[in-house]
Coordinates of C-alpha atoms in Angstrom, one line a residue:
M1 CA -0.2 0.0 -0.1
T2 CA 1.0 3.4 -0.5
S3 CA 2.0 5.4 2.6
P4 CA 0.9 8.9 3.2
A5 CA 4.5 10.3 2.4
E6 CA 4.6 8.4 -1.0
A7 CA 1.2 9.8 -1.8
G8 CA 2.5 13.2 -1.2
S9 CA 5.7 12.7 -3.2
T10 CA 6.1 15.0 -6.3
D11 CA 8.8 12.3 -7.7
A12 CA 6.1 10.2 -10.3
L13 CA 5.1 14.2 -11.3
P14 CA 5.6 14.2 -14.9
D15 CA 7.5 17.2 -16.1
Y16 CA 6.6 20.0 -18.7
A17 CA 7.9 22.1 -21.5
P18 CA 9.3 25.2 -19.9
V19 CA 6.8 28.4 -20.2
P20 CA 7.4 30.5 -22.8
Q21 CA 8.8 33.9 -22.0
S22 CA 5.4 35.4 -23.7
A23 CA 3.0 33.7 -21.6
L24 CA 4.8 35.0 -18.2
G25 CA 2.9 37.2 -16.1
V26 CA 3.2 40.5 -14.0
A27 CA 4.7 39.7 -10.9
L28 CA 2.4 39.6 -7.3
N29 CA 2.8 42.2 -4.3
D30 CA 3.1 40.5 -1.2
Q31 CA -0.5 40.0 -0.7
G32 CA -0.9 38.1 -3.9
Y33 CA -2.0 40.5 -5.9
H34 CA -1.5 42.8 -8.7
V35 CA -3.2 46.0 -10.0
G36 CA -2.1 47.9 -12.7
R37 CA -3.5 50.9 -15.2
V38 CA -5.1 49.6 -17.9
E39 CA -5.9 53.5 -19.9
R40 CA -6.4 56.6 -17.9
N41 CA -8.9 55.5 -15.0
L42 CA -9.9 51.4 -16.5
Y43 CA -7.5 49.5 -13.8
W44 CA -7.3 45.3 -14.1
V45 CA -6.4 43.2 -11.0
T46 CA -4.7 39.4 -11.0
D47 CA -3.3 36.9 -8.4
G48 CA -1.8 35.2 -11.9
V49 CA -4.7 33.2 -12.4
Y50 CA -7.8 35.0 -12.5
Q51 CA -8.3 38.7 -13.6
S52 CA -10.9 41.5 -12.8
A53 CA -11.4 45.1 -13.6
F54 CA -12.4 48.3 -12.3
L55 CA -13.2 51.9 -13.2
A56 CA -12.7 54.8 -11.2
T57 CA -15.3 57.3 -11.6
R58 CA -16.3 60.2 -10.2
D59 CA -19.1 58.9 -8.6
G60 CA -17.4 55.4 -7.7
V61 CA -15.8 52.1 -8.5
V62 CA -17.6 49.8 -11.3
L63 CA -16.2 46.6 -11.1
F64 CA -16.0 43.8 -13.5
D65 CA -16.4 40.2 -12.4
A66 CA -15.1 39.2 -8.6
P67 CA -13.3 35.9 -8.7
P68 CA -13.0 34.3 -5.4
S69 CA -9.5 33.7 -5.8
I70 CA -8.7 37.6 -5.5
G71 CA -11.6 37.8 -2.7
H72 CA -10.6 40.4 -0.7
N73 CA -7.7 41.7 -2.7
L74 CA -10.0 43.3 -5.1
Q75 CA -11.0 45.7 -2.2
R76 CA -7.4 46.2 -1.4
A77 CA -6.2 46.8 -5.2
V78 CA -9.7 49.7 -5.4
D79 CA -8.0 50.9 -2.2
E80 CA -4.2 51.2 -3.4
I81 CA -5.4 53.2 -6.5
A82 CA -7.6 55.4 -4.9
A83 CA -5.0 56.3 -2.2
A84 CA -2.3 57.3 -5.0
E85 CA -4.8 58.8 -7.5
G86 CA -7.2 60.9 -5.0
V87 CA -10.4 58.9 -6.4
S88 CA -13.5 57.4 -4.7
N89 CA -12.4 53.4 -3.2
T90 CA -16.4 52.5 -2.8
V91 CA -18.0 50.4 -4.9
T92 CA -20.8 51.5 -6.6
H93 CA -21.4 48.4 -9.7
L94 CA -20.6 45.3 -10.3
V95 CA -21.1 43.8 -13.7
Y96 CA -20.8 39.8 -13.9
S97 CA -19.4 38.7 -16.9
H98 CA -21.2 35.4 -16.6
H99 CA -22.8 33.2 -14.0
H100 CA -20.0 30.9 -13.2
A101 CA -18.7 30.9 -9.9
D102 CA -14.7 30.9 -10.4
H103 CA -15.4 34.7 -11.9
G104 CA -18.1 35.9 -9.5
G105 CA -17.7 34.0 -6.3
A106 CA -16.7 37.1 -4.3
A107 CA -19.7 39.0 -5.5
S108 CA -21.0 38.9 -2.2
L109 CA -18.3 41.3 -0.3
F110 CA -19.3 44.4 -1.8
E111 CA -22.6 45.2 -0.3
N112 CA -25.3 47.8 -1.9
V113 CA -24.3 47.7 -5.6
V114 CA -25.9 47.9 -8.6
R115 CA -25.0 44.8 -10.2
I116 CA -26.1 44.3 -13.5
G117 CA -25.8 41.2 -16.1
H118 CA -27.6 39.7 -19.1
E119 CA -30.9 38.3 -18.6
E120 CA -29.7 34.7 -19.0
T121 CA -27.2 35.2 -16.1
R122 CA -30.0 36.5 -13.5
R123 CA -32.0 33.3 -14.8
L124 CA -28.9 30.7 -14.2
L125 CA -28.0 32.7 -10.7
A126 CA -31.5 32.1 -9.2
R127 CA -31.3 28.5 -10.1
D128 CA -27.9 28.0 -8.6
N129 CA -29.5 30.0 -5.5
D130 CA -25.5 30.6 -4.7
P131 CA -25.5 33.2 -1.8
A132 CA -22.1 34.6 -2.5
R133 CA -23.1 35.4 -6.1
P134 CA -26.8 37.8 -5.6
G135 CA -28.4 37.9 -8.9
P136 CA -28.2 41.2 -10.7
D137 CA -30.5 44.1 -10.5
V138 CA -30.6 45.3 -14.0
T139 CA -30.1 43.3 -17.1
F140 CA -30.5 43.5 -20.2
T141 CA -31.3 40.7 -24.0
D142 CA -28.8 42.2 -26.5
K143 CA -27.1 45.4 -25.6
Y144 CA -26.8 48.0 -22.6
T145 CA -25.0 51.0 -22.3
L146 CA -23.6 51.5 -18.4
E147 CA -22.7 54.6 -17.5
V148 CA -21.2 55.9 -14.2
G149 CA -19.1 59.2 -13.7
G150 CA -19.4 60.3 -17.0
E151 CA -17.9 57.0 -18.4
R152 CA -19.3 54.6 -20.7
V153 CA -19.4 50.6 -20.9
E154 CA -21.0 48.5 -23.7
L155 CA -22.1 45.7 -22.5
A156 CA -23.5 42.8 -25.3
F157 CA -24.7 39.7 -26.0
H158 CA -23.3 38.0 -29.2
G159 CA -24.7 34.3 -28.6
S160 CA -23.6 31.5 -26.5
N161 CA -19.9 30.7 -26.3
H162 CA -18.1 29.8 -23.3
S163 CA -21.6 30.0 -21.2
P164 CA -25.3 30.6 -22.6
D165 CA -24.9 33.8 -20.9
N166 CA -21.5 35.2 -21.4
I167 CA -21.3 38.9 -22.8
Y168 CA -18.9 41.3 -24.3
M169 CA -17.9 44.6 -22.4
H170 CA -16.3 47.3 -24.1
F171 CA -14.8 50.4 -23.3
P172 CA -14.7 52.7 -26.3
D173 CA -12.7 55.4 -24.0
H174 CA -10.3 53.3 -22.8
D175 CA -9.2 50.9 -26.2
T176 CA -10.4 48.1 -24.4
L177 CA -12.2 44.9 -24.4
M178 CA -12.6 42.2 -21.7
F179 CA -14.3 39.1 -22.6
I180 CA -13.9 36.3 -20.5
D181 CA -13.1 32.3 -21.0
V182 CA -12.3 31.8 -24.4
V183 CA -8.9 33.3 -25.1
N184 CA -6.0 32.7 -22.5
A185 CA -2.9 35.1 -23.3
G186 CA 0.0 33.0 -24.3
W187 CA -1.8 29.6 -23.0
V188 CA -3.7 27.0 -24.9
P189 CA -7.5 26.5 -23.3
I190 CA -7.6 24.3 -20.1
F191 CA -9.7 21.0 -20.4
N192 CA -12.7 20.7 -23.1
V193 CA -12.5 24.0 -24.7
N194 CA -11.6 25.8 -21.6
L195 CA -15.0 24.2 -20.5
S196 CA -17.3 25.5 -22.4
E197 CA -20.5 24.5 -22.8
D198 CA -21.6 25.7 -26.6
V199 CA -18.2 24.4 -28.6
Q200 CA -19.5 25.8 -31.4
G201 CA -20.4 29.4 -30.4
Y202 CA -17.1 29.5 -28.8
L203 CA -15.1 28.7 -32.4
Q204 CA -16.6 31.7 -33.4
A205 CA -16.2 34.3 -30.4
P206 CA -12.7 35.2 -31.5
E207 CA -13.6 36.5 -35.0
I208 CA -16.6 38.7 -32.9
V209 CA -13.4 40.3 -30.7
L210 CA -11.5 41.0 -33.6
E211 CA -14.6 43.5 -34.7
Y212 CA -14.1 45.3 -32.2
P213 CA -11.3 48.1 -32.0
W214 CA -9.7 47.7 -29.4
A215 CA -5.8 47.8 -28.2
H216 CA -6.5 46.0 -25.0
F217 CA -7.9 42.7 -24.4
I218 CA -8.7 41.4 -20.2
C219 CA -9.9 37.8 -21.0
G220 CA -10.5 36.6 -17.4
H221 CA -7.4 34.6 -16.3
L222 CA -3.5 34.7 -16.2
G223 CA -0.9 37.1 -15.2
R224 CA -0.9 39.6 -18.5
L225 CA -2.9 41.8 -20.4
A226 CA -3.6 39.7 -24.2
T227 CA -2.9 41.2 -27.6
R228 CA -4.1 41.0 -30.6
E229 CA -2.1 39.1 -31.9
D230 CA -2.4 36.9 -29.0
V231 CA -6.3 36.2 -30.2
T232 CA -4.8 35.4 -33.6
L233 CA -2.8 33.2 -32.8
H234 CA -5.3 31.4 -30.6
Q235 CA -7.3 31.3 -33.9
Q236 CA -4.6 29.5 -35.3
Y237 CA -4.1 26.8 -33.0
I238 CA -7.5 26.3 -33.1
A239 CA -8.0 26.0 -36.4
D240 CA -5.3 23.4 -36.7
I241 CA -7.3 21.2 -34.4
E242 CA -10.3 21.6 -37.1
A243 CA -8.3 20.8 -39.8
S244 CA -6.2 17.8 -38.1
S245 CA -9.6 16.7 -36.6
R246 CA -11.5 16.2 -40.0
E247 CA -8.4 14.4 -41.3
A248 CA -8.4 12.0 -38.6
L249 CA -11.7 11.6 -38.6
A250 CA -11.7 10.9 -42.5
T251 CA -8.9 8.4 -42.2
V252 CA -8.8 6.6 -39.0
N253 CA -10.6 3.2 -40.0
P254 CA -12.8 1.9 -36.8
V255 CA -13.5 -1.1 -38.2
P256 CA -10.3 -2.9 -36.1
Y257 CA -12.3 -1.2 -33.0
Y258 CA -15.2 -2.6 -33.4
M259 CA -14.2 -6.2 -34.5
H260 CA -11.8 -6.5 -31.6
Y261 CA -15.0 -5.8 -28.7
G262 CA -17.6 -7.7 -30.1
E263 CA -20.5 -7.0 -28.7
N264 CA -19.1 -4.5 -26.3
F265 CA -19.9 -1.8 -28.8
W266 CA -19.1 1.3 -25.8
A267 CA -15.6 -0.4 -25.9
G268 CA -15.4 -0.3 -29.5
V269 CA -16.5 3.7 -29.5
K270 CA -14.2 4.5 -27.3
G271 CA -11.1 2.5 -28.8
H272 CA -12.7 4.3 -32.4
L273 CA -12.4 8.2 -30.8
D274 CA -9.5 7.5 -28.7
A275 CA -7.7 7.1 -32.2
V276 CA -9.2 10.0 -33.9
T277 CA -8.1 11.9 -31.1
E278 CA -4.5 11.0 -30.8
A279 CA -4.9 11.1 -34.4
A280 CA -5.6 14.9 -34.4
A281 CA -4.1 16.3 -31.1
A282 CA -0.5 14.8 -31.8
P283 CA 0.6 17.3 -34.7
V284 CA -0.9 20.1 -32.9
I285 CA 0.7 19.6 -29.6
A286 CA 4.5 18.9 -31.9
K287 CA 3.6 22.3 -33.6
Y288 CA 2.5 24.5 -30.6
T289 CA 4.6 23.1 -27.8
G290 CA 7.1 26.0 -27.0
V291 CA 4.6 28.7 -28.7
L292 CA 1.8 28.4 -26.2
A293 CA 2.4 27.1 -22.9
A294 CA 1.0 24.1 -21.7
A295 CA 0.2 23.2 -25.6
D296 CA 2.4 19.8 -24.2
I297 CA 0.0 19.0 -21.4
E298 CA -1.8 15.8 -23.0
E299 CA -5.3 16.4 -20.8
F300 CA -5.4 20.2 -22.2
T301 CA -4.9 19.6 -26.1
R302 CA -6.0 16.1 -26.0
T303 CA -9.7 17.0 -24.5
T304 CA -10.3 20.1 -26.3
T305 CA -9.6 18.2 -29.5
F306 CA -11.9 15.6 -28.6
Q307 CA -14.5 18.1 -28.0
I308 CA -13.9 20.2 -31.2
M309 CA -14.4 16.8 -33.1
Q310 CA -17.4 16.0 -32.0
S311 CA -18.5 19.0 -32.7
L312 CA -17.3 18.5 -35.6
R313 CA -19.4 15.1 -36.1
L314 CA -22.5 16.7 -34.0
D315 CA -22.7 19.8 -35.1
K316 CA -21.7 20.7 -38.3
G317 CA -22.1 16.7 -39.7
P318 CA -21.9 14.2 -41.0
S319 CA -21.2 11.8 -38.4
G320 CA -20.6 9.5 -40.4
P321 CA -21.8 8.1 -44.0
V322 CA -25.8 7.1 -43.8
H323 CA -26.6 3.2 -44.1
P324 CA -27.7 2.6 -47.5

């Protein structure tokens, strides 16, 4: 049996390729966060893994997302900027990018604020009944202009993507777009296209991102802001997975797997789809290792490849030949 000491050992953990310098983020302070200016009175906050943002206006602070991993450091970041710039440190508004708890689970720390989100966000938060994420007071369907203290933010919903309610937050006077959980600056998506619910919506979202005018992109994760080049590189990675998946679906022969497993049909399905996924993912892993961080973490590229390959079969079609 494995002893507790052996179970906690790191000797058996795999090694991965070094993180490219282009993917590395900012240094954190002693309290575990970094707050920086995006442009003028728009700031971003990160703990190295998650990101939030806030707009300091003459009538108070508008906070965009409240990741619990940053938690109370959000107010500390606001306080830091308020002290340095001589502005208010009172958070008056909070905007939900979408309903997921990993981006909104510290929302309840901010009391007496106006909460804003998509109408689907309100429905999903009511369903989830999480006291850490109070539902939005103000909702919208397609577009909403948020005006606070002489500042303007354009909120828009362009269809389901990572989640059914994930919105685009455009700061036209700050040359910035905030859009969460699709592009990771310098890194590949984690498991299953960033745990996204709508693969086709996810695949189409970066094109919408690039239709907006912006120079700064707050993508919700990791330790630096993204650029237009980051979005383009992400698109190339995804396009290569799509192309490789189509080729693998067309060339991997399923017959040997079904013949081998006989009446165990699900074992045949597993063998076939595992082979397709492996054939599709392998060249992508080889191409992007050292280019995008964590491309060589097989569970990431392989599960993302599996999800895209399945979406090609199920959403785009055909899933296979039609029986005569």
